[in-house]
Amino acid sequence: MNILLIYPPQVRSFMPHLALPLVKQELVRRGHNCKIIDLNLKFYLHVLNKATLTDSQKKIEKDIELFKQKSDFSQEELVLFARKSSALIRSQYIIDNVDLALEIFNGQKFYDFGNYKFALKIFEEALELFSSNYGFTDIGVSRFRMRYGVSNSNELLHACEDENENPFIKLFPSWLQSELEVFKPDAIAITFSMDEQLIPGFTLAKYLRKKWGGLMVAGGGMITRLKNELPKHAILSQIFDAYYPYANASKFCDLLDVKEKRTYRAPDKFSDLCPDFSDLPLDDYLAPVRLLPFELTIGCSYAKCFYCNHYKTYGDYRYGDASSAANHLKVLSEKYNAKHFYFVDEDLVPKFGEELSVCLKEMKVEIYWMIFGRLHKAWKKETFKKLKDGGCKRLIWGLDSVTDRIQGKMNKFTDLKYAEDLLQWSSNYGITNSLNFMVGYPTETKEEALNIIDFLQKNKPSLQNVGTAIAVSNFMLVKDAAWDKMEVLPKVKHAEDLAIYYEFDVKEGLTMEETPAFAQEIQDIGVDVLSIGKYNPALRELALLYCSRYNSVDEIPISHIEGNTTGIKMHHLPINLESLYKKINYAMSELPFTSEQFKSNWWRIVDEKKIEDENVGNIYSYKLKTNYNEVCFQLPISLELVIK
C-alpha cells in the first residue's frame, strides 16, 4: 500500500520531528511504500520568502488605506490598525533582509551570536508580518495562536473553517493536490506532537476528508493526551478512521495488514527501529548543520512526580539497547552526514549512558549529542568522563525546586547537595549543564521560590560552559497528573472538553494568577546572575551547536549587524501609534493568567479589556530604527514628525 505520512504546522523547524521517520521504518519493514511530508517545514519556507512577504505587504497596504478613510474606530479596529500599521512600517526592512537571515542560519555566520540574534529577529518579524493579514492570528517561531482556543472543541472546529483568520485553509490545497494525484496514497497518517498543531492538523484533516476518500489515522503526543475525548466526540471522531495513542506504529501496521489480508508479522523490538529521514530535505531546516533527533529509551525511568503527565504519553517504559543505539547512530551519521543529535528521551539512565558512550567510542562514532537527565545518586563522577568521551555536550536537568520541602511535595526527593556535586562533575568534564525550574507548586511561598537565585549564585562555577541556560516556568495543573496528591483545588470547566491544562486555587502559597510574572522575574534575575546565558541561543536545539563549536563563551563573536537598510522610508498615518501601543501593551500586561494559553493576546485584549479611544486626524510620520534590542524581537519604531 502507498502510505502518506504528514507532519502539520506549526512548531519550530530547526530539525525534523522523530515520530514519522520511526513510523516509516516500521511500514517499510512490513512491505509498504511510504512517503513523509513535513508541512511544518514547508510553512516556514513559504513564509520566509520575499515573494510571500511582498504579497503580505501589499495586502496590508490596502487595509491601511481603508483604515485611513475612517474617522471612527471600534476597539477591534483600533487593535488591528495598530498591528497592521506596525507591520507595514517594518515590512520593507524584513523583505530586504529575509534572505540574509536564511543565509546566516544555514551557514557559518550562525556561530556569531550577533548574527544569530539578528536572523532570529528577522524570522519572528517575518512571521508577524505574514500573520498580520489574518486578523488576530499570531504566529511566531514557537507560537501559533488564534482567537479560538484549543481546549474547546467547538472553537477548534470554528477555527478550521475561518478563512479570514486561518492561513492554512488556502495553503493546504496547493501543497497537497499533486501529492494526492501523483503518489495516490491508500492511507494517510497525521501526527500531532504539540498543542499548536491541533488547529492546523484538523484543518488539514478536514480538507483531506473532502478531497480524498482513503483510510486516515492520527497519532502523536497530543492524541495520547486526548485519547479518551477524541474518539467519543460527535464530530472529531468522524474526521479520522482511527486515533492511535502512544508509540503505536505497529498497531497502525496491523490495521493495514488486516485490510490487505496479509499474514501478521510480529513487530521488531523497539531498539531495532532506526528512523528513516530519506524523504526529508535535511538541508532546508533552519540550522547550519544537519541536526537529527533520536530516541534511546521510551518513557521515564522514574515516573513518580505528582505534577507530571508527560511520561504517560509514552505508555509503558521501554529500556533501549546501547549496542543497537550506537549502531543506528553510526548508520544515521554516515548516511545523512550528520554529527549532531538531540536525544529526545525523558531522562538518561546513567548506566545506559555509560554503555552507549563506550559503544560509540569503540565504534569510532564521532558525534555530539544532548539529552535530558534527572539529578539522582545513580550518577557517579566517572559517568561524566565516559559521557564526555562518547560525545555528550549538553545535559538538561529537571531540578524544578531547590527546597527539600517542595521536593518532597512533588514526590521528587532530589538530594540537593548531591545535585550540586553532579553539576560540578559534569561541568569539569566540559559537559554543559542547563537547568529547568518550576515556580508556584501548590503551597510554595515566594521566599522558597527565591532560593533558586541563591542556588544559581552558589553553583555559578558549574553553570559557565557554552550553552548553559536556565528555564523558570510557572506551575501548570495538567490533565492526568496526581491531583489527589497535590494540595490544589482544580477548576474544571464543562465547556473546555479538550482541556489539558486547568485553572486552580491553592489553600496557601503562591496563587496561579501571581506566579507567571514572578517566575519571569526569577528567570530574568537568574540570567543576570549567570551572565553567560545572555550569549547562548536560548532554543535548546541550537544551543547544542554552540556547545560543539566553542570551548569558552569568550570565543563567541558578537558582531553588530544592521542588515540592508536602503528600503527604510517614512510612513504617514492618521493615528498616534506610540499612544495607542502604550494602551495596548498596558492592556496585555493586565490580561489575567489562564491555564489555557492558546489564544492570541491580540484577540484577548479586545475580548477581555477596554482600550481608551484614540484621536484620529493628525498626520503622524514614523520611521524604523535598526538598533539592536536583546529583549523584544520587534525593531523599534520612532515618531519622526507630526502634522496637525
XYZ file of C-alpha atoms in Angstrom, residues 66-480:
415
model
C -9.205 51.574 4.033
C -8.467 52.400 7.659
C -7.308 55.893 6.656
C -10.753 56.607 5.243
C -12.400 56.029 8.613
C -12.956 58.698 11.242
C -14.244 56.427 13.960
C -12.875 53.087 15.134
C -14.254 50.238 17.190
C -11.886 48.688 19.718
C -11.366 45.711 17.415
C -10.478 48.039 14.528
C -8.111 50.061 16.690
C -6.120 46.969 17.652
C -5.983 45.713 14.057
C -4.994 49.160 12.787
C -2.152 49.341 15.300
C -0.931 45.848 14.458
C -1.088 46.286 10.687
C 0.498 49.749 10.819
C 3.413 48.439 12.857
C 3.845 45.510 10.456
C 3.756 47.838 7.441
C 6.464 50.139 8.834
C 8.722 47.136 9.404
C 7.768 45.280 6.216
C 10.295 46.508 3.657
C 13.214 46.015 6.014
C 12.060 42.433 6.664
C 11.648 41.756 2.940
C 15.099 43.166 2.203
C 16.773 41.059 4.887
C 14.965 37.713 4.950
C 17.446 36.125 2.515
C 20.325 37.315 4.706
C 18.658 35.803 7.761
C 18.304 32.450 5.989
C 21.918 32.660 4.859
C 23.008 33.205 8.459
C 21.017 30.263 9.820
C 22.192 27.973 7.038
C 25.886 28.853 7.204
C 28.876 29.639 9.379
C 27.646 33.144 10.232
C 25.193 31.405 12.573
C 28.041 30.935 15.058
C 28.379 34.700 15.507
C 25.910 35.477 18.293
C 25.124 38.925 16.931
C 24.294 37.467 13.535
C 22.216 34.731 15.163
C 20.116 37.211 17.161
C 19.625 39.400 14.091
C 18.465 36.472 11.949
C 16.123 35.096 14.611
C 14.613 38.564 14.988
C 14.022 38.731 11.219
C 12.299 35.324 11.331
C 9.978 36.479 14.115
C 9.246 39.736 12.310
C 8.547 37.875 9.053
C 6.076 35.546 10.760
C 4.369 38.551 12.372
C 4.189 40.354 9.006
C 2.595 37.279 7.438
C 0.118 36.635 10.245
C -0.941 40.312 10.398
C -3.057 39.582 7.329
C -5.084 37.007 9.255
C -6.927 39.142 11.775
C -5.882 38.292 15.312
C -3.886 35.182 14.420
C -0.426 35.370 15.984
C 2.398 33.238 14.574
C 5.971 33.063 15.862
C 8.938 30.702 15.778
C 7.484 28.756 18.719
C 3.927 30.034 18.665
C 0.578 29.635 16.879
C -2.387 31.426 18.413
C -5.807 32.393 17.086
C -8.899 33.962 18.601
C -10.024 30.363 19.121
C -8.798 28.185 21.967
C -7.860 24.530 21.545
C -9.400 23.342 24.811
C -12.929 23.861 23.462
C -13.945 21.540 20.621
C -16.486 23.999 19.213
C -13.857 26.728 18.965
C -11.367 24.328 17.415
C -13.882 23.357 14.733
C -14.750 27.014 14.053
C -11.039 27.755 13.634
C -10.798 25.074 10.938
C -13.453 26.915 8.893
C -12.439 30.571 9.383
C -10.828 31.578 6.075
C -10.155 35.112 7.292
C -8.003 34.055 10.225
C -6.742 30.553 9.389
C -3.972 30.769 6.751
C -3.815 27.016 6.231
C -7.258 26.732 4.640
C -5.887 28.276 1.445
C -2.368 26.857 1.693
C -3.070 23.141 2.098
C -4.839 22.543 -1.261
C -1.927 23.903 -3.289
C 0.557 21.910 -1.205
C -1.238 18.560 -1.292
C -3.145 18.282 -4.562
C -0.204 16.964 -6.562
C 0.726 14.513 -3.775
C -2.764 13.049 -3.860
C -2.749 12.818 -7.653
C 0.814 11.523 -8.165
C 1.576 9.442 -5.064
C -2.021 8.172 -4.840
C -1.984 7.208 -1.155
C -4.110 4.335 0.093
C -3.799 5.632 3.649
C -2.686 8.847 5.329
C -1.364 9.266 8.866
C -1.036 12.655 10.587
C 0.896 13.118 13.803
C 0.111 15.757 16.432
C 3.019 16.363 18.766
C 2.184 19.833 20.154
C -0.853 21.919 21.108
C -0.005 24.375 18.311
C -0.650 21.658 15.741
C -4.240 20.933 16.721
C -5.914 23.641 14.622
C -3.600 23.292 11.580
C -3.750 19.494 11.816
C -7.533 19.263 11.953
C -7.780 21.889 9.211
C -5.621 19.579 7.121
C -7.688 16.516 8.028
C -10.972 18.240 7.169
C -9.581 19.255 3.764
C -8.435 15.695 3.068
C -11.825 14.314 4.059
C -13.447 16.481 1.376
C -10.933 15.730 -1.395
C -9.827 12.179 -0.685
C -11.643 9.075 0.466
C -8.992 6.696 1.796
C -8.061 5.495 5.269
C -6.897 8.340 7.534
C -5.494 7.954 11.059
C -3.941 10.227 13.684
C -1.264 9.686 16.320
C 1.264 11.533 18.451
C 1.584 13.008 21.916
C -1.497 15.223 21.661
C -3.622 12.302 20.511
C -2.406 10.365 23.543
C -3.344 13.199 25.880
C -6.821 13.347 24.338
C -7.177 9.594 23.849
C -10.449 9.406 25.774
C -12.095 12.542 24.348
C -11.419 12.470 20.597
C -12.872 9.019 19.754
C -16.096 9.882 21.615
C -16.649 13.339 20.133
C -19.619 13.569 17.774
C -17.679 15.347 15.006
C -13.983 14.848 15.734
C -14.458 11.092 15.949
C -15.651 11.096 12.320
C -12.718 13.024 10.863
C -10.228 10.198 11.375
C -10.901 6.493 10.944
C -8.743 5.729 13.961
C -6.792 7.501 16.686
C -3.595 5.796 17.869
C -2.310 6.941 21.256
C 1.206 6.153 22.479
C 4.010 4.960 20.187
C 1.803 2.632 18.162
C 3.268 2.357 14.670
C 2.908 -1.410 14.949
C -0.862 -1.185 15.586
C -1.302 1.037 12.541
C 0.607 -1.563 10.547
C -1.585 -4.297 11.987
C -4.644 -2.471 10.660
C -3.089 -2.230 7.201
C -2.185 -5.919 7.284
C -5.784 -6.814 8.095
C -7.096 -4.636 5.241
C -4.721 -6.344 2.810
C -5.421 -9.769 4.315
C -1.718 -10.273 4.880
C -0.155 -12.606 7.400
C 0.586 -10.782 10.614
C 4.258 -10.387 11.401
C 5.278 -9.561 14.956
C 6.972 -6.151 15.165
C 10.662 -5.908 15.883
C 11.882 -4.742 19.271
C 11.822 -1.012 19.883
C 15.624 -0.950 19.922
C 15.735 -2.396 16.394
C 13.947 0.577 14.846
C 16.225 3.012 13.045
C 14.427 6.176 11.849
C 14.242 6.826 8.111
C 14.795 10.506 7.207
C 15.345 9.898 3.485
C 12.178 11.736 2.335
C 13.056 14.943 4.128
C 15.049 17.883 2.682
C 17.511 17.921 5.581
C 19.444 20.937 4.315
C 16.290 23.082 4.340
C 15.809 23.002 8.105
C 16.772 26.203 9.890
C 20.205 25.218 11.112
C 23.775 25.478 9.753
C 24.382 21.720 10.040
C 22.214 18.626 9.924
C 20.709 18.094 13.348
C 18.754 14.871 13.864
C 16.511 13.609 16.678
C 16.947 10.126 18.136
C 15.360 8.166 20.971
C 17.319 5.804 23.195
C 14.541 4.698 25.548
C 10.791 5.328 25.649
C 9.196 6.938 28.679
C 10.548 7.987 32.062
C 12.529 5.659 34.299
C 11.188 7.393 37.443
C 7.580 8.286 36.541
C 6.557 9.226 40.082
C 6.420 13.045 40.113
C 2.910 14.013 41.174
C 2.651 17.049 38.875
C 3.756 15.328 35.659
C 1.715 13.655 32.939
C 4.283 13.744 30.160
C 5.644 10.265 30.795
C 2.093 8.935 30.407
C 2.114 9.864 26.703
C 4.552 7.019 26.051
C 2.731 4.114 27.655
C 4.984 1.591 29.348
C 8.643 2.428 29.932
C 10.884 0.671 27.426
C 14.603 0.417 28.052
C 16.790 0.650 24.981
C 19.815 -1.345 23.903
C 23.110 0.562 23.915
C 24.769 -1.511 21.196
C 21.775 -1.220 18.864
C 21.534 2.519 19.501
C 25.225 3.016 18.746
C 24.879 1.044 15.524
C 21.865 3.110 14.462
C 23.693 6.348 15.250
C 26.648 5.208 13.190
C 24.347 4.445 10.247
C 22.486 7.748 10.563
C 25.662 9.773 10.915
C 27.211 8.241 7.820
C 24.065 8.059 5.690
C 22.921 11.635 6.325
C 26.291 13.258 7.036
C 25.028 14.293 10.474
C 27.229 14.866 13.513
C 24.711 16.460 15.887
C 21.923 14.539 17.623
C 19.197 15.593 20.011
C 18.187 12.560 22.090
C 14.536 13.217 22.902
C 14.356 10.852 25.895
C 12.564 11.856 29.085
C 15.689 11.124 31.127
C 19.007 9.392 30.619
C 19.676 6.413 32.876
C 23.355 6.779 33.939
C 24.232 3.121 33.377
C 22.731 3.219 29.897
C 24.566 6.466 29.177
C 27.854 4.837 30.134
C 27.165 1.786 27.970
C 26.176 3.909 24.980
C 29.209 6.166 25.321
C 31.573 3.203 25.487
C 29.964 1.664 22.391
C 30.183 4.950 20.466
C 33.831 5.362 21.381
C 34.732 1.770 20.486
C 32.904 2.064 17.152
C 34.595 5.438 16.480
C 31.257 7.184 16.016
C 32.203 10.841 16.335
C 29.002 12.712 17.125
C 27.835 15.437 19.513
C 24.650 14.961 21.475
C 22.391 16.323 24.209
C 19.707 14.788 26.396
C 17.521 15.334 29.453
C 18.632 13.922 32.782
C 17.392 13.559 36.339
C 19.699 14.543 39.219
C 19.943 11.497 41.487
C 22.550 9.336 43.184
C 22.914 6.778 40.411
C 25.187 9.320 38.727
C 28.868 8.995 39.602
C 31.838 11.210 38.826
C 33.298 8.711 36.360
C 29.968 8.576 34.485
C 30.523 12.086 33.158
C 34.011 11.198 31.931
C 32.532 8.355 29.871
C 29.725 10.548 28.563
C 32.216 13.192 27.514
C 34.319 10.606 25.660
C 31.136 9.386 23.935
C 30.255 12.815 22.555
C 27.844 14.208 25.164
C 27.934 18.006 25.057
C 24.841 19.153 26.946
C 22.610 17.832 29.736
C 19.263 19.413 30.611
C 18.336 18.730 34.211
C 14.773 18.936 35.517
C 15.629 20.173 39.003
C 12.313 22.042 39.454
C 12.746 23.080 43.099
C 15.730 23.809 45.330
C 13.970 23.315 48.668
C 13.651 19.947 50.358
C 10.045 20.627 51.362
C 8.812 21.233 47.823
C 10.931 18.356 46.505
C 9.024 16.134 48.910
C 5.674 17.648 47.953
C 6.454 16.885 44.317
C 7.406 13.291 45.205
C 10.723 14.005 43.527
C 13.109 13.833 46.513
C 16.236 15.101 44.803
C 19.213 15.274 47.160
C 20.095 18.917 46.541
C 23.632 18.688 47.934
C 24.389 15.709 45.716
C 22.810 17.563 42.788
C 25.390 20.303 43.269
C 28.159 17.694 43.068
C 26.715 16.319 39.823
C 26.638 19.760 38.246
C 30.267 20.309 39.226
C 31.409 16.931 37.878
C 29.577 17.448 34.616
C 30.971 20.952 34.140
C 34.515 19.879 34.976
C 34.396 17.368 32.132
C 33.239 20.039 29.690
C 29.583 18.995 29.564
C 27.176 21.927 29.642
C 24.530 21.969 32.358
C 21.139 23.538 31.748
C 18.537 23.712 34.487
C 14.751 23.710 34.439
C 12.902 25.153 37.437
C 9.237 25.364 38.372
C 7.701 28.164 40.427
C 4.335 28.087 42.164
C 3.971 24.422 43.055
C 0.992 24.232 45.446
C 1.909 25.652 48.894
C 5.256 27.068 47.685
C 5.960 30.549 49.034
C 7.786 33.423 47.355
C 10.651 33.001 49.794
C 11.052 29.334 48.845
C 10.946 30.120 45.124
C 13.595 32.830 45.527
C 16.001 30.151 46.723
C 16.532 29.480 43.019
C 18.599 32.679 42.846
C 20.732 31.618 45.814
C 21.232 28.202 44.226
C 22.398 29.750 40.956
C 24.803 32.103 42.709
C 26.240 29.277 44.772
C 26.669 26.986 41.759
C 27.683 29.602 39.205
C 31.097 27.947 38.543
C 29.225 24.820 37.338
C 26.986 26.888 35.068
C 29.520 28.723 32.918
C 30.041 26.405 29.947
C 28.939 27.421 26.469
C 25.251 26.634 26.000
C 24.286 26.987 29.660
C 20.705 28.096 30.110
C 18.009 28.217 32.750
C 14.269 27.934 32.207
C 11.974 29.082 35.011
C 8.356 28.167 34.276
C 5.190 28.583 36.300
C 3.449 25.517 37.689
C 0.642 24.261 35.459
C -2.047 21.860 36.594
C -2.157 19.275 33.827
C -4.561 16.548 32.879
C -3.904 13.053 34.257
